[in-house]
PDB file of C-alpha atoms in Angstrom:
ATOM      1  CA  SER A   1      -0.001   0.001   0.001  1.00 41.00           C
ATOM      2  CA  GLN A   2       2.920   2.317   0.659  1.00 41.00           C
ATOM      3  CA  GLU A   3       4.170   1.765  -2.895  1.00 42.00           C
ATOM      4  CA  VAL A   4       0.726   2.574  -4.278  1.00 40.00           C
ATOM      5  CA  LEU A   5       0.605   5.759  -2.167  1.00 39.00           C
ATOM      6  CA  MET A   6       4.039   6.820  -3.409  1.00 41.00           C
ATOM      7  CA  SER A   7       2.942   6.157  -6.995  1.00 41.00           C
ATOM      8  CA  LEU A   8      -0.155   8.288  -6.518  1.00 38.00           C
ATOM      9  CA  ASN A   9       1.891  11.108  -4.997  1.00 42.00           C
ATOM     10  CA  SER A  10       4.370  11.004  -7.866  1.00 41.00           C
ATOM     11  CA  THR A  11       1.577  11.602 -10.374  1.00 42.00           C
ATOM     12  CA  ALA A  12      -0.406  14.062  -8.269  1.00 43.00           C
ATOM     13  CA  PHE A  13       0.115  16.881 -10.734  1.00 47.00           C
ATOM     14  CA  SER A  14       0.591  14.930 -13.964  1.00 73.00           C
ATOM     15  CA  HIS A  15      -0.931  16.365 -17.124  1.00 77.00           C
ATOM     16  CA  PRO A  16      -2.026  14.695 -20.343  1.00 80.00           C
ATOM     17  CA  PRO A  17       0.310  15.484 -23.237  1.00 83.00           C
ATOM     18  CA  TYR A  18      -2.629  16.827 -25.203  1.00 82.00           C
ATOM     19  CA  PHE A  19      -6.402  17.258 -25.228  1.00 88.00           C
ATOM     20  CA  LEU A  20      -8.692  16.266 -28.080  1.00 88.00           C
ATOM     21  CA  LEU A  21     -11.296  18.867 -29.060  1.00 89.00           C
ATOM     22  CA  THR A  22     -14.343  17.118 -30.503  1.00 87.00           C
ATOM     23  CA  GLY A  23     -16.181  20.144 -31.885  1.00 84.00           C
ATOM     24  CA  ILE A  24     -19.955  19.978 -31.373  1.00 84.00           C
ATOM     25  CA  PRO A  25     -21.058  16.550 -30.092  1.00 81.00           C
ATOM     26  CA  GLY A  26     -24.146  15.381 -31.935  1.00 78.00           C
ATOM     27  CA  LEU A  27     -23.547  17.768 -34.837  1.00 78.00           C
ATOM     28  CA  GLU A  28     -20.390  16.224 -36.293  1.00 76.00           C
ATOM     29  CA  GLY A  29     -21.948  16.116 -39.763  1.00 78.00           C
ATOM     30  CA  GLU A  30     -23.344  19.647 -39.593  1.00 82.00           C
ATOM     31  CA  GLN A  31     -20.358  21.396 -38.023  1.00 85.00           C
ATOM     32  CA  PHE A  32     -18.585  21.537 -41.407  1.00 86.00           C
ATOM     33  CA  TRP A  33     -21.350  23.902 -42.572  1.00 88.00           C
ATOM     34  CA  ILE A  34     -21.645  25.684 -39.218  1.00 86.00           C
ATOM     35  CA  ALA A  35     -18.041  26.773 -39.724  1.00 88.00           C
ATOM     36  CA  PHE A  36     -18.945  28.921 -42.765  1.00 91.00           C
ATOM     37  CA  PRO A  37     -20.955  31.625 -40.936  1.00 90.00           C
ATOM     38  CA  LEU A  38     -18.311  31.612 -38.198  1.00 90.00           C
ATOM     39  CA  CYS A  39     -15.641  32.104 -40.846  1.00 92.00           C
ATOM     40  CA  ILE A  40     -17.607  35.008 -42.364  1.00 92.00           C
ATOM     41  CA  MET A  41     -17.890  36.657 -38.935  1.00 91.00           C
ATOM     42  CA  TYR A  42     -14.170  36.070 -38.415  1.00 92.00           C
ATOM     43  CA  GLY A  43     -13.352  37.778 -41.734  1.00 93.00           C
ATOM     44  CA  ILE A  44     -15.608  40.738 -40.893  1.00 92.00           C
ATOM     45  CA  ALA A  45     -14.005  41.027 -37.443  1.00 92.00           C
ATOM     46  CA  LEU A  46     -10.487  41.026 -38.900  1.00 93.00           C
ATOM     47  CA  LEU A  47     -11.225  43.478 -41.709  1.00 91.00           C
ATOM     48  CA  GLY A  48     -13.404  45.793 -39.649  1.00 89.00           C
ATOM     49  CA  ASN A  49     -11.229  46.042 -36.548  1.00 91.00           C
ATOM     50  CA  ILE A  50      -7.954  46.365 -38.458  1.00 92.00           C
ATOM     51  CA  THR A  51      -9.566  49.143 -40.525  1.00 88.00           C
ATOM     52  CA  LEU A  52     -10.710  50.911 -37.346  1.00 88.00           C
ATOM     53  CA  LEU A  53      -7.225  50.723 -35.849  1.00 90.00           C
ATOM     54  CA  LEU A  54      -5.578  52.058 -39.022  1.00 88.00           C
ATOM     55  CA  ILE A  55      -8.056  54.945 -39.362  1.00 87.00           C
ATOM     56  CA  ILE A  56      -7.745  55.984 -35.704  1.00 86.00           C
ATOM     57  CA  LYS A  57      -3.941  55.745 -35.856  1.00 87.00           C
ATOM     58  CA  THR A  58      -3.527  57.796 -39.045  1.00 85.00           C
ATOM     59  CA  GLU A  59      -6.181  60.468 -38.406  1.00 82.00           C
ATOM     60  CA  PRO A  60      -5.011  63.031 -35.776  1.00 81.00           C
ATOM     61  CA  SER A  61      -8.551  64.384 -35.296  1.00 79.00           C
ATOM     62  CA  LEU A  62      -9.574  60.978 -33.903  1.00 79.00           C
ATOM     63  CA  HIS A  63      -6.959  61.015 -31.132  1.00 81.00           C
ATOM     64  CA  GLU A  64      -9.552  61.759 -28.466  1.00 83.00           C
ATOM     65  CA  PRO A  65     -10.867  59.587 -25.598  1.00 83.00           C
ATOM     66  CA  MET A  66     -13.903  58.119 -27.366  1.00 83.00           C
ATOM     67  CA  PHE A  67     -11.858  56.848 -30.319  1.00 84.00           C
ATOM     68  CA  LEU A  68      -8.899  55.745 -28.191  1.00 87.00           C
ATOM     69  CA  PHE A  69     -11.264  53.546 -26.181  1.00 87.00           C
ATOM     70  CA  LEU A  70     -12.713  52.320 -29.475  1.00 88.00           C
ATOM     71  CA  ALA A  71      -9.171  51.403 -30.593  1.00 89.00           C
ATOM     72  CA  MET A  72      -8.749  49.406 -27.376  1.00 90.00           C
ATOM     73  CA  LEU A  73     -12.029  47.640 -28.095  1.00 90.00           C
ATOM     74  CA  ALA A  74     -10.923  46.836 -31.657  1.00 91.00           C
ATOM     75  CA  PHE A  75      -7.588  45.456 -30.420  1.00 92.00           C
ATOM     76  CA  THR A  76      -9.391  43.351 -27.806  1.00 91.00           C
ATOM     77  CA  ASP A  77     -11.742  41.965 -30.462  1.00 91.00           C
ATOM     78  CA  LEU A  78      -8.808  41.050 -32.707  1.00 93.00           C
ATOM     79  CA  VAL A  79      -7.054  39.128 -29.930  1.00 92.00           C
ATOM     80  CA  LEU A  80     -10.288  37.422 -28.901  1.00 91.00           C
ATOM     81  CA  SER A  81     -11.302  36.308 -32.402  1.00 91.00           C
ATOM     82  CA  ASN A  82      -7.774  35.108 -33.218  1.00 92.00           C
ATOM     83  CA  SER A  83      -7.647  33.152 -29.966  1.00 91.00           C
ATOM     84  CA  ILE A  84     -10.695  31.053 -30.829  1.00 89.00           C
ATOM     85  CA  LEU A  85     -11.475  30.895 -34.560  1.00 90.00           C
ATOM     86  CA  PRO A  86      -8.323  29.462 -36.186  1.00 90.00           C
ATOM     87  CA  LYS A  87      -8.416  26.375 -33.955  1.00 90.00           C
ATOM     88  CA  THR A  88     -12.209  26.109 -34.210  1.00 90.00           C
ATOM     89  CA  LEU A  89     -12.072  26.141 -38.005  1.00 90.00           C
ATOM     90  CA  SER A  90      -9.333  23.498 -38.002  1.00 90.00           C
ATOM     91  CA  VAL A  91     -11.548  21.294 -35.810  1.00 89.00           C
ATOM     92  CA  PHE A  92     -14.674  21.817 -37.932  1.00 89.00           C
ATOM     93  CA  TRP A  93     -13.053  21.600 -41.374  1.00 89.00           C
ATOM     94  CA  LEU A  94      -9.934  19.475 -40.919  1.00 86.00           C
ATOM     95  CA  GLY A  95     -10.840  17.360 -37.908  1.00 82.00           C
ATOM     96  CA  SER A  96      -7.604  18.542 -36.291  1.00 84.00           C
ATOM     97  CA  GLY A  97      -8.720  18.624 -32.659  1.00 84.00           C
ATOM     98  CA  LYS A  98      -5.440  17.772 -30.926  1.00 88.00           C
ATOM     99  CA  ILE A  99      -4.082  20.591 -28.728  1.00 90.00           C
ATOM    100  CA  GLY A 100      -1.189  20.383 -26.262  1.00 88.00           C
ATOM    101  CA  PHE A 101      -1.798  20.868 -22.539  1.00 88.00           C
ATOM    102  CA  SER A 102       0.159  24.141 -22.353  1.00 88.00           C
ATOM    103  CA  SER A 103      -1.418  25.398 -25.592  1.00 90.00           C
ATOM    104  CA  CYS A 104      -4.855  24.615 -24.195  1.00 89.00           C
ATOM    105  CA  LEU A 105      -4.217  26.632 -21.016  1.00 90.00           C
ATOM    106  CA  THR A 106      -2.767  29.471 -23.095  1.00 91.00           C
ATOM    107  CA  GLN A 107      -5.828  29.564 -25.346  1.00 91.00           C
ATOM    108  CA  MET A 108      -8.103  29.457 -22.297  1.00 89.00           C
ATOM    109  CA  PHE A 109      -6.175  32.345 -20.718  1.00 90.00           C
ATOM    110  CA  PHE A 110      -6.473  34.586 -23.779  1.00 90.00           C
ATOM    111  CA  ILE A 111     -10.140  33.776 -24.430  1.00 88.00           C
ATOM    112  CA  HIS A 112     -11.263  34.396 -20.859  1.00 85.00           C
ATOM    113  CA  THR A 113      -8.966  37.380 -20.276  1.00 85.00           C
ATOM    114  CA  PHE A 114      -9.930  39.320 -23.389  1.00 87.00           C
ATOM    115  CA  SER A 115     -13.629  38.462 -23.251  1.00 84.00           C
ATOM    116  CA  ILE A 116     -13.586  40.055 -19.784  1.00 83.00           C
ATOM    117  CA  VAL A 117     -11.290  42.893 -20.874  1.00 86.00           C
ATOM    118  CA  GLU A 118     -13.962  43.780 -23.437  1.00 86.00           C
ATOM    119  CA  SER A 119     -16.375  44.275 -20.545  1.00 85.00           C
ATOM    120  CA  GLY A 120     -13.875  46.579 -18.845  1.00 86.00           C
ATOM    121  CA  VAL A 121     -13.380  48.629 -22.008  1.00 88.00           C
ATOM    122  CA  LEU A 122     -17.157  49.000 -22.393  1.00 87.00           C
ATOM    123  CA  MET A 123     -17.285  50.239 -18.804  1.00 87.00           C
ATOM    124  CA  ALA A 124     -14.530  52.780 -19.523  1.00 87.00           C
ATOM    125  CA  MET A 125     -16.440  53.949 -22.632  1.00 86.00           C
ATOM    126  CA  ALA A 126     -19.556  54.450 -20.485  1.00 86.00           C
ATOM    127  CA  LEU A 127     -17.539  56.616 -18.083  1.00 87.00           C
ATOM    128  CA  ASP A 128     -16.255  58.606 -21.067  1.00 86.00           C
ATOM    129  CA  ARG A 129     -19.833  59.261 -22.255  1.00 84.00           C
ATOM    130  CA  PHE A 130     -20.803  60.211 -18.679  1.00 85.00           C
ATOM    131  CA  VAL A 131     -18.048  62.845 -18.449  1.00 85.00           C
ATOM    132  CA  ALA A 132     -18.692  64.107 -21.997  1.00 83.00           C
ATOM    133  CA  ILE A 133     -22.415  64.684 -21.404  1.00 82.00           C
ATOM    134  CA  CYS A 134     -22.546  65.562 -17.703  1.00 82.00           C
ATOM    135  CA  PHE A 135     -19.335  67.639 -17.590  1.00 83.00           C
ATOM    136  CA  PRO A 136     -18.778  68.753 -21.216  1.00 79.00           C
ATOM    137  CA  LEU A 137     -16.545  71.702 -20.329  1.00 77.00           C
ATOM    138  CA  ARG A 138     -14.202  69.535 -18.285  1.00 79.00           C
ATOM    139  CA  HIS A 139     -14.138  66.490 -20.587  1.00 76.00           C
ATOM    140  CA  SER A 140     -10.950  67.400 -22.438  1.00 75.00           C
ATOM    141  CA  SER A 141      -9.114  68.278 -19.207  1.00 78.00           C
ATOM    142  CA  LEU A 142     -10.258  65.229 -17.224  1.00 78.00           C
ATOM    143  CA  LEU A 143      -9.738  62.536 -19.874  1.00 79.00           C
ATOM    144  CA  LEU A 144      -6.298  63.323 -21.206  1.00 80.00           C
ATOM    145  CA  VAL A 145      -4.465  60.731 -23.322  1.00 79.00           C
ATOM    146  CA  PRO A 146      -2.284  59.534 -20.389  1.00 83.00           C
ATOM    147  CA  VAL A 147      -5.453  59.074 -18.308  1.00 84.00           C
ATOM    148  CA  VAL A 148      -7.062  57.012 -21.088  1.00 85.00           C
ATOM    149  CA  VAL A 149      -3.932  54.856 -21.437  1.00 84.00           C
ATOM    150  CA  ALA A 150      -3.800  54.368 -17.661  1.00 86.00           C
ATOM    151  CA  LEU A 151      -7.464  53.288 -17.587  1.00 84.00           C
ATOM    152  CA  GLY A 152      -6.867  50.798 -20.387  1.00 83.00           C
ATOM    153  CA  SER A 153      -3.807  49.402 -18.618  1.00 85.00           C
ATOM    154  CA  LEU A 154      -5.718  49.010 -15.351  1.00 84.00           C
ATOM    155  CA  VAL A 155      -8.555  47.190 -17.145  1.00 82.00           C
ATOM    156  CA  LEU A 156      -6.086  44.737 -18.679  1.00 81.00           C
ATOM    157  CA  LEU A 157      -4.097  44.244 -15.471  1.00 84.00           C
ATOM    158  CA  ARG A 158      -7.222  43.717 -13.377  1.00 81.00           C
ATOM    159  CA  TRP A 159      -8.508  40.856 -15.492  1.00 76.00           C
ATOM    160  CA  VAL A 160      -5.095  39.271 -16.052  1.00 81.00           C
ATOM    161  CA  LEU A 161      -4.807  39.028 -12.250  1.00 83.00           C
ATOM    162  CA  LEU A 162      -8.305  37.504 -12.038  1.00 81.00           C
ATOM    163  CA  VAL A 163      -7.933  34.965 -14.862  1.00 83.00           C
ATOM    164  CA  THR A 164      -4.389  33.782 -14.062  1.00 84.00           C
ATOM    165  CA  PRO A 165      -5.511  31.790 -10.956  1.00 84.00           C
ATOM    166  CA  THR A 166      -7.882  29.697 -13.103  1.00 84.00           C
ATOM    167  CA  CYS A 167      -4.940  28.508 -15.186  1.00 83.00           C
ATOM    168  CA  PHE A 168      -2.848  27.961 -12.042  1.00 84.00           C
ATOM    169  CA  LEU A 169      -5.616  25.870 -10.426  1.00 82.00           C
ATOM    170  CA  LEU A 170      -5.877  23.659 -13.509  1.00 84.00           C
ATOM    171  CA  HIS A 171      -2.100  23.331 -13.800  1.00 83.00           C
ATOM    172  CA  GLN A 172      -1.958  21.957 -10.243  1.00 81.00           C
ATOM    173  CA  ARG A 173      -4.546  19.247 -10.890  1.00 80.00           C
ATOM    174  CA  HIS A 174      -4.086  15.609 -11.828  1.00 79.00           C
ATOM    175  CA  PHE A 175      -6.192  14.581 -14.836  1.00 82.00           C
ATOM    176  CA  CYS A 176      -7.579  11.069 -14.698  1.00 78.00           C
ATOM    177  CA  GLN A 177     -10.431  11.354 -17.235  1.00 76.00           C
ATOM    178  CA  GLN A 178     -10.039  10.695 -20.938  1.00 80.00           C
ATOM    179  CA  PRO A 179      -8.447  13.893 -22.377  1.00 83.00           C
ATOM    180  CA  VAL A 180     -11.433  14.586 -24.633  1.00 86.00           C
ATOM    181  CA  ILE A 181     -13.053  18.040 -24.476  1.00 85.00           C
ATOM    182  CA  ALA A 182     -16.589  18.211 -25.848  1.00 83.00           C
ATOM    183  CA  HIS A 183     -15.986  21.647 -27.341  1.00 84.00           C
ATOM    184  CA  SER A 184     -14.061  23.304 -30.147  1.00 85.00           C
ATOM    185  CA  TYR A 185     -11.872  25.423 -27.853  1.00 87.00           C
ATOM    186  CA  CYS A 186     -10.491  25.151 -24.325  1.00 87.00           C
ATOM    187  CA  ASP A 187     -13.141  26.439 -21.951  1.00 83.00           C
ATOM    188  CA  HIS A 188     -12.323  26.640 -18.244  1.00 82.00           C
ATOM    189  CA  MET A 189     -15.061  24.381 -16.890  1.00 80.00           C
ATOM    190  CA  ALA A 190     -14.865  21.970 -19.841  1.00 82.00           C
ATOM    191  CA  VAL A 191     -11.201  21.359 -18.965  1.00 85.00           C
ATOM    192  CA  ALA A 192     -11.825  21.331 -15.188  1.00 84.00           C
ATOM    193  CA  LYS A 193     -14.406  18.532 -15.535  1.00 83.00           C
ATOM    194  CA  LEU A 194     -11.632  16.225 -16.770  1.00 84.00           C
ATOM    195  CA  ALA A 195      -9.646  16.603 -13.537  1.00 83.00           C
ATOM    196  CA  CYS A 196      -9.721  14.106 -10.695  1.00 82.00           C
ATOM    197  CA  GLY A 197     -11.380  14.900  -7.418  1.00 78.00           C
ATOM    198  CA  ASP A 198     -13.568  17.793  -6.338  1.00 78.00           C
ATOM    199  CA  ILE A 199     -13.599  20.742  -8.743  1.00 78.00           C
ATOM    200  CA  ARG A 200     -15.862  22.992  -6.687  1.00 81.00           C
ATOM    201  CA  VAL A 201     -12.964  25.399  -6.114  1.00 83.00           C
ATOM    202  CA  ASN A 202     -12.712  25.915  -9.889  1.00 80.00           C
ATOM    203  CA  ALA A 203     -16.466  26.374 -10.216  1.00 80.00           C
ATOM    204  CA  TYR A 204     -16.703  28.772  -7.283  1.00 83.00           C
ATOM    205  CA  TYR A 205     -13.766  30.840  -8.494  1.00 84.00           C
ATOM    206  CA  GLY A 206     -15.332  31.056 -11.963  1.00 80.00           C
ATOM    207  CA  LEU A 207     -18.534  32.363 -10.396  1.00 79.00           C
ATOM    208  CA  PHE A 208     -16.498  34.811  -8.309  1.00 83.00           C
ATOM    209  CA  VAL A 209     -14.902  36.251 -11.462  1.00 81.00           C
ATOM    210  CA  LEU A 210     -18.339  36.469 -13.099  1.00 76.00           C
ATOM    211  CA  PHE A 211     -19.756  38.356 -10.129  1.00 78.00           C
ATOM    212  CA  MET A 212     -16.735  40.652 -10.148  1.00 77.00           C
ATOM    213  CA  VAL A 213     -17.654  41.585 -13.727  1.00 73.00           C
ATOM    214  CA  THR A 214     -21.334  42.130 -13.011  1.00 69.00           C
ATOM    215  CA  GLY A 215     -20.585  43.714  -9.652  1.00 73.00           C
ATOM    216  CA  THR A 216     -18.222  46.367 -10.999  1.00 81.00           C
ATOM    217  CA  ASP A 217     -18.561  46.925 -14.741  1.00 83.00           C
ATOM    218  CA  LEU A 218     -22.344  46.601 -15.031  1.00 83.00           C
ATOM    219  CA  VAL A 219     -22.982  48.656 -11.888  1.00 86.00           C
ATOM    220  CA  LEU A 220     -20.718  51.472 -13.099  1.00 87.00           C
ATOM    221  CA  ILE A 221     -22.321  51.348 -16.551  1.00 86.00           C
ATOM    222  CA  CYS A 222     -25.834  51.501 -15.060  1.00 86.00           C
ATOM    223  CA  VAL A 223     -24.898  54.391 -12.741  1.00 87.00           C
ATOM    224  CA  SER A 224     -23.270  56.284 -15.630  1.00 86.00           C
ATOM    225  CA  TYR A 225     -26.287  55.947 -17.904  1.00 84.00           C
ATOM    226  CA  THR A 226     -28.732  56.777 -15.109  1.00 86.00           C
ATOM    227  CA  LYS A 227     -26.939  60.088 -14.608  1.00 85.00           C
ATOM    228  CA  ILE A 228     -26.697  60.601 -18.387  1.00 84.00           C
ATOM    229  CA  LEU A 229     -30.468  60.119 -18.746  1.00 83.00           C
ATOM    230  CA  ARG A 230     -31.122  62.646 -15.984  1.00 84.00           C
ATOM    231  CA  VAL A 231     -28.955  65.254 -17.690  1.00 82.00           C
ATOM    232  CA  VAL A 232     -30.324  64.567 -21.184  1.00 80.00           C
ATOM    233  CA  THR A 233     -33.979  64.775 -20.074  1.00 80.00           C
ATOM    234  CA  ARG A 234     -33.312  68.216 -18.550  1.00 79.00           C
ATOM    235  CA  LEU A 235     -31.962  69.706 -21.794  1.00 75.00           C
ATOM    236  CA  PRO A 236     -34.212  72.510 -23.059  1.00 77.00           C
ATOM    237  CA  SER A 237     -34.825  71.444 -26.664  1.00 76.00           C
ATOM    238  CA  ARG A 238     -35.725  68.166 -28.317  1.00 76.00           C
ATOM    239  CA  GLU A 239     -32.874  68.579 -30.816  1.00 76.00           C
ATOM    240  CA  ALA A 240     -30.353  68.969 -28.006  1.00 72.00           C
ATOM    241  CA  ARG A 241     -31.666  65.858 -26.278  1.00 74.00           C
ATOM    242  CA  LEU A 242     -31.493  63.808 -29.492  1.00 77.00           C
ATOM    243  CA  LYS A 243     -27.986  65.050 -30.272  1.00 73.00           C
ATOM    244  CA  ALA A 244     -26.714  64.236 -26.771  1.00 70.00           C
ATOM    245  CA  PHE A 245     -28.296  60.804 -26.673  1.00 71.00           C
ATOM    246  CA  SER A 246     -27.196  59.928 -30.232  1.00 73.00           C
ATOM    247  CA  THR A 247     -23.583  59.951 -29.026  1.00 70.00           C
ATOM    248  CA  CYS A 248     -24.488  57.009 -26.745  1.00 74.00           C
ATOM    249  CA  THR A 249     -26.544  54.841 -29.105  1.00 76.00           C
ATOM    250  CA  SER A 250     -23.565  53.043 -30.641  1.00 74.00           C
ATOM    251  CA  HIS A 251     -22.223  52.200 -27.211  1.00 75.00           C
ATOM    252  CA  LEU A 252     -25.644  50.998 -26.035  1.00 78.00           C
ATOM    253  CA  CYS A 253     -25.987  48.704 -29.076  1.00 78.00           C
ATOM    254  CA  ILE A 254     -22.542  47.207 -28.453  1.00 79.00           C
ATOM    255  CA  MET A 255     -23.286  46.642 -24.765  1.00 79.00           C
ATOM    256  CA  LEU A 256     -26.566  44.883 -25.532  1.00 78.00           C
ATOM    257  CA  ALA A 257     -24.810  42.685 -28.127  1.00 76.00           C
ATOM    258  CA  PHE A 258     -22.102  41.761 -25.596  1.00 78.00           C
ATOM    259  CA  TYR A 259     -23.838  41.434 -22.240  1.00 78.00           C
ATOM    260  CA  THR A 260     -27.190  39.921 -23.251  1.00 75.00           C
ATOM    261  CA  PRO A 261     -25.902  36.701 -24.890  1.00 71.00           C
ATOM    262  CA  GLY A 262     -23.053  36.554 -22.374  1.00 68.00           C
ATOM    263  CA  LEU A 263     -25.359  36.541 -19.354  1.00 70.00           C
ATOM    264  CA  LEU A 264     -27.825  34.148 -21.012  1.00 68.00           C
ATOM    265  CA  THR A 265     -25.000  31.773 -21.947  1.00 66.00           C
ATOM    266  CA  THR A 266     -23.576  31.847 -18.435  1.00 65.00           C
ATOM    267  CA  ILE A 267     -26.956  31.255 -16.790  1.00 65.00           C
ATOM    268  CA  ALA A 268     -27.767  28.433 -19.212  1.00 62.00           C
ATOM    269  CA  HIS A 269     -24.336  26.853 -18.657  1.00 59.00           C
ATOM    270  CA  ARG A 270     -24.644  26.946 -14.856  1.00 59.00           C
ATOM    271  CA  PHE A 271     -28.338  26.181 -14.381  1.00 61.00           C
ATOM    272  CA  GLY A 272     -29.742  24.945 -17.705  1.00 57.00           C
ATOM    273  CA  GLN A 273     -29.066  21.229 -17.307  1.00 63.00           C
ATOM    274  CA  GLY A 274     -31.974  20.427 -19.635  1.00 66.00           C
ATOM    275  CA  ILE A 275     -30.503  22.429 -22.524  1.00 70.00           C
ATOM    276  CA  PRO A 276     -28.695  20.183 -25.059  1.00 76.00           C
ATOM    277  CA  LEU A 277     -24.900  20.478 -25.147  1.00 74.00           C
ATOM    278  CA  PRO A 278     -24.796  21.491 -28.859  1.00 77.00           C
ATOM    279  CA  VAL A 279     -26.982  24.502 -28.035  1.00 77.00           C
ATOM    280  CA  HIS A 280     -24.539  25.529 -25.291  1.00 76.00           C
ATOM    281  CA  ILE A 281     -21.557  25.265 -27.639  1.00 80.00           C
ATOM    282  CA  VAL A 282     -23.160  27.128 -30.571  1.00 80.00           C
ATOM    283  CA  ALA A 283     -24.359  29.871 -28.205  1.00 78.00           C
ATOM    284  CA  ALA A 284     -20.849  30.186 -26.749  1.00 79.00           C
ATOM    285  CA  HIS A 285     -19.404  30.665 -30.236  1.00 81.00           C
ATOM    286  CA  LEU A 286     -21.976  33.331 -31.084  1.00 80.00           C
ATOM    287  CA  TYR A 287     -21.304  35.109 -27.773  1.00 79.00           C
ATOM    288  CA  LEU A 288     -17.577  35.297 -28.541  1.00 82.00           C
ATOM    289  CA  MET A 289     -17.791  36.046 -32.276  1.00 85.00           C
ATOM    290  CA  VAL A 290     -20.807  38.327 -32.761  1.00 84.00           C
ATOM    291  CA  PRO A 291     -19.407  41.340 -30.817  1.00 85.00           C
ATOM    292  CA  PRO A 292     -16.017  41.426 -32.654  1.00 88.00           C
ATOM    293  CA  ALA A 293     -17.835  41.324 -36.003  1.00 88.00           C
ATOM    294  CA  LEU A 294     -20.577  43.753 -34.965  1.00 86.00           C
ATOM    295  CA  ASN A 295     -18.555  46.427 -33.179  1.00 84.00           C
ATOM    296  CA  PRO A 296     -16.766  47.959 -36.208  1.00 84.00           C
ATOM    297  CA  ILE A 297     -19.994  47.884 -38.262  1.00 84.00           C
ATOM    298  CA  VAL A 298     -22.035  49.674 -35.587  1.00 81.00           C
ATOM    299  CA  TYR A 299     -19.415  52.335 -34.930  1.00 77.00           C
ATOM    300  CA  GLY A 300     -18.582  52.698 -38.617  1.00 71.00           C
ATOM    301  CA  VAL A 301     -22.242  53.357 -39.475  1.00 69.00           C
ATOM    302  CA  ARG A 302     -23.224  55.410 -36.412  1.00 67.00           C
ATOM    303  CA  THR A 303     -20.120  57.639 -36.062  1.00 70.00           C
ATOM    304  CA  LYS A 304     -19.875  60.358 -38.720  1.00 69.00           C
ATOM    305  CA  LYS A 305     -16.124  60.938 -38.355  1.00 70.00           C
ATOM    306  CA  LEU A 306     -15.380  57.259 -38.868  1.00 73.00           C
ATOM    307  CA  ARG A 307     -17.939  56.926 -41.659  1.00 70.00           C
ATOM    308  CA  ASP A 308     -16.369  59.837 -43.551  1.00 69.00           C
ATOM    309  CA  ARG A 309     -12.879  58.397 -43.172  1.00 73.00           C
ATOM    310  CA  VAL A 310     -14.029  54.979 -44.411  1.00 67.00           C
ATOM    311  CA  VAL A 311     -15.638  56.618 -47.469  1.00 66.00           C
ATOM    312  CA  ILE A 312     -12.392  58.490 -48.198  1.00 68.00           C
ATOM    313  CA  LEU A 313     -10.379  55.310 -47.716  1.00 65.00           C
ATOM    314  CA  LEU A 314     -12.603  53.368 -50.115  1.00 59.00           C
TER     315      LEU A 314
END
C-alpha cells in the first residue's frame, strides 16, 4: 500500500500530453457547414477592426478619448477572435482537434482574459460618455491621453490578475479522465471537468470572477447611464436631447450585443441542465464572435467621423 501511495503522490500533478477537441457533439456532420458563418464573422471582425485601428492611428482628429477607447475595443476583439477561430475552423473543417496541454491553457487564458477585458473597455467607454455629457466643459481636461492609457492598462491588469488563478488551479490538478473536451476550444469548466477529485474550487472561483464583472462593470455602466439620462432629459430642446443621446446609441448597441448573450449563456451553462450540449456550444461561439464582427460595423455606421474616413479610404 505504501508503494501505491508513493505512486499516486508522484503523479499528483501529472498532465495529459494533449487534449482532443471534438467540436460539437451530436452535430459532427453539420459542423462543417456551421463553420462557414463563423468564418464570415471572423473575416468581418479582422477586416473591420484592423480598418478601425488604421483609421484611428492615421487620423489626428480621432486622437480623443472616445476613439482611443474604441481602438482598445478593436484590439481586444482582434485578440479574442484570433484566440478562438483558427483552432475552431481546423476542428470543424480538418478534424484537427489535438491541442497540447500548455497550448490549451494558453488559449483558455487569452479567451477568458480578453472576453472580460472587453467588458472593462465598455465600462470605460460608459464613463467617457458620462463625463462628456454631464461635464462637457471639463471632458478634455479630465480625460487626457495619459489618463485614457492608464485606464486601459488598469482594465487589462485587473482581469489578467483575475484569470491567471484559473490557469494555475488547472495546472496543479491531476487529470484522470479521458483527455477529450466536448468543445471546439479550451473552456475553463470543460477542462476542469476532466480533472480528478472535487472541482468545486474551480467552479466557485469562476462564479467569483463572473460576479466581479457584473458587480463592478455593469454597476458602473448603469450608474453612468442613469446620470446621463437625468442630464439629457433636462436639456431645453428636443434637438439637443437627441444630439446628446445619439452619441451614446452606438455604445448601447454594443453593450446589448455583448452582455445579453453573455449573461444568457452563463446562466444556461450553470443552471440549464436540460438544454442540449450542442446549443450551449453554438451559443458560446456566437457570444464570442458576434461582438467582434458587430462592433466595427455599428461604430462605422453610427459615427460620422469614422464613416467619412471609411468613405475616403474606399
